[in-house]
Tab-separated table of C-alpha atoms in Angstrom:
chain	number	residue	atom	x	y	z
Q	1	UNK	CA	22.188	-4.974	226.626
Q	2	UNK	CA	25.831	-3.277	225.663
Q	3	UNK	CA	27.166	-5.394	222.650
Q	4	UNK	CA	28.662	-4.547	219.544
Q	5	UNK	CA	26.578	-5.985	216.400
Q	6	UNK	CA	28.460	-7.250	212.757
Q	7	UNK	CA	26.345	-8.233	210.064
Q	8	UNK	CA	25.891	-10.296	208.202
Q	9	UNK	CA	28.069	-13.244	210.462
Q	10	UNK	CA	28.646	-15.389	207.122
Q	11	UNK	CA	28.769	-13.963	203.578
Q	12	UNK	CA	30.092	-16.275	200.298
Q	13	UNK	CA	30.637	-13.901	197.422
Q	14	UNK	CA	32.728	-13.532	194.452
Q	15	UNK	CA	35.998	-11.698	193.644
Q	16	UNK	CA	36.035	-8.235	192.531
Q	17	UNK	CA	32.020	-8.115	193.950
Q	18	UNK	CA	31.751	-4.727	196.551
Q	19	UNK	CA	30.516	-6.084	200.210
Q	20	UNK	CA	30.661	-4.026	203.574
Q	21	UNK	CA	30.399	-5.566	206.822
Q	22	UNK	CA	28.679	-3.279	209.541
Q	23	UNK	CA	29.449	-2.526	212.747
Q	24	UNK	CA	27.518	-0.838	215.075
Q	25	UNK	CA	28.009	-0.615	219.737
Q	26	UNK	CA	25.901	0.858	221.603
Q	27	UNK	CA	27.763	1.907	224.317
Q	28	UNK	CA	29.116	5.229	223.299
Q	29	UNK	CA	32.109	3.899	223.002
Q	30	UNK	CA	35.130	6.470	221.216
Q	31	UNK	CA	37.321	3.760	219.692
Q	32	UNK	CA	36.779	0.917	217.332
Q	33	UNK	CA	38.425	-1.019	215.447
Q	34	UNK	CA	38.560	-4.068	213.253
Q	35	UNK	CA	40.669	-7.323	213.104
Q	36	UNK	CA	41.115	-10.300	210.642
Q	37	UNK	CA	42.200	-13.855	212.255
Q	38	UNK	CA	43.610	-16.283	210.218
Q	39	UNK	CA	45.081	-19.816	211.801
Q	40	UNK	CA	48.641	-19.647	213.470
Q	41	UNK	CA	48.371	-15.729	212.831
Q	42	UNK	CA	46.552	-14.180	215.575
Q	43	UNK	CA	44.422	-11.184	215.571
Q	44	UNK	CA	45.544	-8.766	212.941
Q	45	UNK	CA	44.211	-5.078	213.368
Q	46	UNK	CA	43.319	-3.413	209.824
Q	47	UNK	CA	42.025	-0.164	210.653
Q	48	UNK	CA	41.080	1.555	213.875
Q	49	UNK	CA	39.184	4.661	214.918
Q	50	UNK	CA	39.803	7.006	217.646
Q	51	UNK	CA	36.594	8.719	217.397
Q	52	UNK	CA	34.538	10.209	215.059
Q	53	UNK	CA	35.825	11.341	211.517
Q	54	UNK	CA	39.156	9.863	212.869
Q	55	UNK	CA	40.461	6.455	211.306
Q	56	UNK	CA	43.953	5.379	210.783
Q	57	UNK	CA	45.501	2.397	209.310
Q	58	UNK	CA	46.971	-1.099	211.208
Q	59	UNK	CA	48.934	-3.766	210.095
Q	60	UNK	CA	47.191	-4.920	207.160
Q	61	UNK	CA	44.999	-2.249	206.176
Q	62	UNK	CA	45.837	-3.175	202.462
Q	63	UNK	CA	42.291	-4.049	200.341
Q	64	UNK	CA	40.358	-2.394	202.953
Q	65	UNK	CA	38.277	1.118	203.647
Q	66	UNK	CA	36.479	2.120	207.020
Q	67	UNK	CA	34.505	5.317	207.599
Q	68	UNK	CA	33.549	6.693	211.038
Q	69	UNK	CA	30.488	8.970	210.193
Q	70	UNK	CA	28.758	8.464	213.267
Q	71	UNK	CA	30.325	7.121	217.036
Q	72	UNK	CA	28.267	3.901	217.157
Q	73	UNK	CA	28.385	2.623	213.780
Q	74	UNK	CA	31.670	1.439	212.049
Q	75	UNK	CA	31.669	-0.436	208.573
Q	76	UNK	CA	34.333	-2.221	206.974
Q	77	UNK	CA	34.408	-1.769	202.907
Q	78	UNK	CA	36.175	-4.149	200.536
Q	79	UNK	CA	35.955	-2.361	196.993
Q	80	UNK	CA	37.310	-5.433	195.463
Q	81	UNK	CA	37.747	-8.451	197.307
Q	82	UNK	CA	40.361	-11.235	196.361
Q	83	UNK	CA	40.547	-14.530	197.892
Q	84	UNK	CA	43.024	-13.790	200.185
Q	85	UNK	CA	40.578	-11.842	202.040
Q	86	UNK	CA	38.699	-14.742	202.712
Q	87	UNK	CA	38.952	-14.769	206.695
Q	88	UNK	CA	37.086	-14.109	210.088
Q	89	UNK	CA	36.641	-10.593	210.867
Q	90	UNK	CA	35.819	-9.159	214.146
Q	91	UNK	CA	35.155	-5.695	215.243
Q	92	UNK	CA	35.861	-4.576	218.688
Q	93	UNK	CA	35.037	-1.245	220.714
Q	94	UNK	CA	36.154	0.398	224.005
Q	95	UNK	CA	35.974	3.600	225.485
Q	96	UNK	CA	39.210	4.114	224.991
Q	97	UNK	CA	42.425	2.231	222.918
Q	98	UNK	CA	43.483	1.463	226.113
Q	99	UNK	CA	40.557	-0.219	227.991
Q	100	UNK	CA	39.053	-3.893	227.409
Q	101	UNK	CA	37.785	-4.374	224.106
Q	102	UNK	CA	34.169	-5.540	223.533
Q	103	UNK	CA	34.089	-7.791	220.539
Q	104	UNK	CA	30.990	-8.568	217.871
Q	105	UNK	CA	30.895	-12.241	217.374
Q	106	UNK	CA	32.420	-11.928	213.903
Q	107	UNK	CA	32.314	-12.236	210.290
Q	108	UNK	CA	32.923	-14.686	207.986
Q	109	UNK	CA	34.248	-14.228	204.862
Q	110	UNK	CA	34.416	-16.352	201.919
Q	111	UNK	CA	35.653	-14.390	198.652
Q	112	UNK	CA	35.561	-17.138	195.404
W	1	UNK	CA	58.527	-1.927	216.232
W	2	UNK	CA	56.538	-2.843	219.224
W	3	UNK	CA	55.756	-6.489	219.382
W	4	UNK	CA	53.761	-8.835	222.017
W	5	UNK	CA	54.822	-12.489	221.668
W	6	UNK	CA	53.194	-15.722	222.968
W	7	UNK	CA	55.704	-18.011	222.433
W	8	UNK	CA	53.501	-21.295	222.904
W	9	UNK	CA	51.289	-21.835	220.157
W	10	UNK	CA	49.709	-25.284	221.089
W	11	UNK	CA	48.949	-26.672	225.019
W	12	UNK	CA	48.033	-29.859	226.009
W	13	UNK	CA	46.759	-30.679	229.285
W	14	UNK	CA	44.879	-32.826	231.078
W	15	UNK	CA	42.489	-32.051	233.667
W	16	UNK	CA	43.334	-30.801	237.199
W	17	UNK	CA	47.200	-29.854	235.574
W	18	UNK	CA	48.415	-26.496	236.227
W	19	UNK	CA	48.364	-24.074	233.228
W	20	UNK	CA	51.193	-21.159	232.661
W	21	UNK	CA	50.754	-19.166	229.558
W	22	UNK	CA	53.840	-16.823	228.464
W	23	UNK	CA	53.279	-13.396	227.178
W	24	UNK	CA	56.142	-10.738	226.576
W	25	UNK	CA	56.141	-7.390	225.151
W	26	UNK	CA	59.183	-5.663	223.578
W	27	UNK	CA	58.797	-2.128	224.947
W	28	UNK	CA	59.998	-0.790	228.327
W	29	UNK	CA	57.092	2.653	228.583
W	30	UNK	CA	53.580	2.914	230.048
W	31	UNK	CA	51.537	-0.706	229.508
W	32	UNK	CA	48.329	-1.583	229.880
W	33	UNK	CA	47.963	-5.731	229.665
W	34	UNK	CA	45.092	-7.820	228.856
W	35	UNK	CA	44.252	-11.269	228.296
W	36	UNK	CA	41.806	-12.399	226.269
W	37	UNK	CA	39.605	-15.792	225.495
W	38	UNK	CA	37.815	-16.992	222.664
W	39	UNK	CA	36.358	-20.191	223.496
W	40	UNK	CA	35.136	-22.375	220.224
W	41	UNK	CA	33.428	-20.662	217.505
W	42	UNK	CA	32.557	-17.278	220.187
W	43	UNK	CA	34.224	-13.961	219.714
W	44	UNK	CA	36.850	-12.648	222.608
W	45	UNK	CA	36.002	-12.116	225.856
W	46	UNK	CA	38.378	-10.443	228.866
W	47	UNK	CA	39.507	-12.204	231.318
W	48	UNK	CA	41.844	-9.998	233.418
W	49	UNK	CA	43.598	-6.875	233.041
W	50	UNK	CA	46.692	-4.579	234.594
W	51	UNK	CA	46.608	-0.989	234.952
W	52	UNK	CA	48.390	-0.595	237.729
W	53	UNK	CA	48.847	-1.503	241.560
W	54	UNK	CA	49.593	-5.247	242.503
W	55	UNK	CA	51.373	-7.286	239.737
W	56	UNK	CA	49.560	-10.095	240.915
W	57	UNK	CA	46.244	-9.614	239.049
W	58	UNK	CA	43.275	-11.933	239.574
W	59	UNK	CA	40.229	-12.593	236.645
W	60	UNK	CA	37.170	-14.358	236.043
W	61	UNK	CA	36.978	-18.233	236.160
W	62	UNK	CA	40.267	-18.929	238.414
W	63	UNK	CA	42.393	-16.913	236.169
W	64	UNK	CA	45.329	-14.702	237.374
W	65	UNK	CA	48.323	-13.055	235.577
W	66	UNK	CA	51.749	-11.643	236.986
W	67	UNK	CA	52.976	-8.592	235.692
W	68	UNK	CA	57.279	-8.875	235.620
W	69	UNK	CA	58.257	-5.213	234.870
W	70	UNK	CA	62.006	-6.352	234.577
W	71	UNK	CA	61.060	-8.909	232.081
W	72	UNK	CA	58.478	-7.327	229.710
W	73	UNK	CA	55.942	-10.389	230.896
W	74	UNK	CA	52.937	-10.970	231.603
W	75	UNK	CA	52.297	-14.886	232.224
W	76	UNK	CA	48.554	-16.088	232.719
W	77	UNK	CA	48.130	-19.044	234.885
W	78	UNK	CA	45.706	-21.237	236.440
W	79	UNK	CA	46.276	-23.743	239.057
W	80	UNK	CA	43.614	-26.166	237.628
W	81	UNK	CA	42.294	-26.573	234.501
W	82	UNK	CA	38.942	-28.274	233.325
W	83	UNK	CA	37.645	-29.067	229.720
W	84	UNK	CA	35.531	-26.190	229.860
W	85	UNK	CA	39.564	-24.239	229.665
W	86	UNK	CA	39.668	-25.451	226.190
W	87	UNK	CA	39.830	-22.055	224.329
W	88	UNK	CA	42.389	-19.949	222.257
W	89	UNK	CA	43.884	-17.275	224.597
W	90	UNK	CA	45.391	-13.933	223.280
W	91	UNK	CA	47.652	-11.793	225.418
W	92	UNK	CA	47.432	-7.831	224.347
W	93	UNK	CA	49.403	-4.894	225.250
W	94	UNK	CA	48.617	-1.386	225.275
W	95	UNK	CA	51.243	1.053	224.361
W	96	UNK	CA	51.121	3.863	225.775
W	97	UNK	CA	54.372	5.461	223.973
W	98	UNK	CA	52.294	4.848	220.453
W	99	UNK	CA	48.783	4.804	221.906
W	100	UNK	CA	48.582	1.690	220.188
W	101	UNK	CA	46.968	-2.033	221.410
W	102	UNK	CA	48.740	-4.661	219.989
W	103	UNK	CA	47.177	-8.302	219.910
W	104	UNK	CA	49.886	-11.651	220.450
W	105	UNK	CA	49.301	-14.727	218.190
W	106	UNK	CA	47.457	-16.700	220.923
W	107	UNK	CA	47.713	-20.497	222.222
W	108	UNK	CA	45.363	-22.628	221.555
W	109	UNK	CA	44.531	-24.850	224.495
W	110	UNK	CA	43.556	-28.314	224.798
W	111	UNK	CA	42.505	-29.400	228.093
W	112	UNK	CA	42.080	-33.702	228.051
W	113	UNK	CA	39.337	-34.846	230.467
């Protein structure tokens, strides 16, 4: 079955405390990406990938580190999370950046 | 910068009412448009897109969506909404000046049996 897999879907932790949230598709899809949604501010992009070894920065990439190492797997690193991190994070994948997304069924993040 | 707005936020309906959901985009180039749905507590899921061809674009679950060159819109409607409508939807835009896909700030919908 083609999906794209986040673990884990809920995670409590504590400021300052090193967490990464996988990503993997299975669809040999090129690009990824990953978004945070908040209430009232939509889907914010923080880092996308256009293939392998290639990552760039979106809107709010601030507090955040991705690596592309391998085409179906995508983590999403906070070195130090802060309560304002504290969010739902989704990561999406598609052939290409400009074909439907596939979306995981998202993360969410508590940071104390 | 490019920018895609939804400019309703929060839609109430009742059943059988007719739904119209704005979505512009600031840029004039090459677009790809999407809308997307995230019913309650699910992740995003497509429900139509435009390449190219007829503006008039039809998607799953008695969606369609009219692409308005002229007016940087793309306006998702359905003639008939049911409870089961109840959902956030996002409108997206591809740029293909930037190569970047750019996510509005969705309307929540509230469909009133």
């Amino acid at each position: 079955e083609a999906q794209v897999t986040q673990n884990p879907r809920y995670l409590i932790t504590v400021t300052g405390k090193k967490l990464t949230v996988t990503c993997s598709q299975n669809m040999n899809h090129e690009y990824m990406s990953w978004y945070r949604q908040d209430p009232g501010l939509g889907l914010r992009q923080i880092y996308y990938s256009m293939n392998v070894e290639v990552t760039d920065k979106g809107d709010v990439p601030e507090g955040y580190k991705v690596s592309r190492k391998e085409k179906r797997n995508f983590p999403l690193i906070l070195e130090s999370p802060s309560p304002n991190q504290t969010s739902l994070y989704f990561c999406a994948s598609s052939y290409r950046v400009n074909q439907p997304q596939h979306f995981g069924d998202g993360t969410r993040l508590s940071i104390l | 910068a490019q920018s895609v707005s939804q400019h309703n936020h929060h839609v109430i309906l009742s059943e059988a009412a007719s739904l119209e959901l704005g979505c512009n985009y600031s840029y004039g180039g090459t677009v790809n448009l999407f809308w997307y749905v995230q019913y309650p507590g699910q992740h995003l899921q497509l429900l139509l897109k435009y390449f190219s061809g007829d503006p008039l674009v039809k998607g799953i679950k008695g969606f369609e969506a009219e692409f308005i060159k002229s007016k940087f819109s793309f306006n998702l409607r359905k003639p008939s909404v049911q409870w089961s409508d109840t959902a956030e939807y996002f409108c997206a835009v591809y740029f293909g000046s930037s190569y970047k896909l750019i996510f509005g700030s969705g309307t929540r919908l509230l469909v009133r049996p």
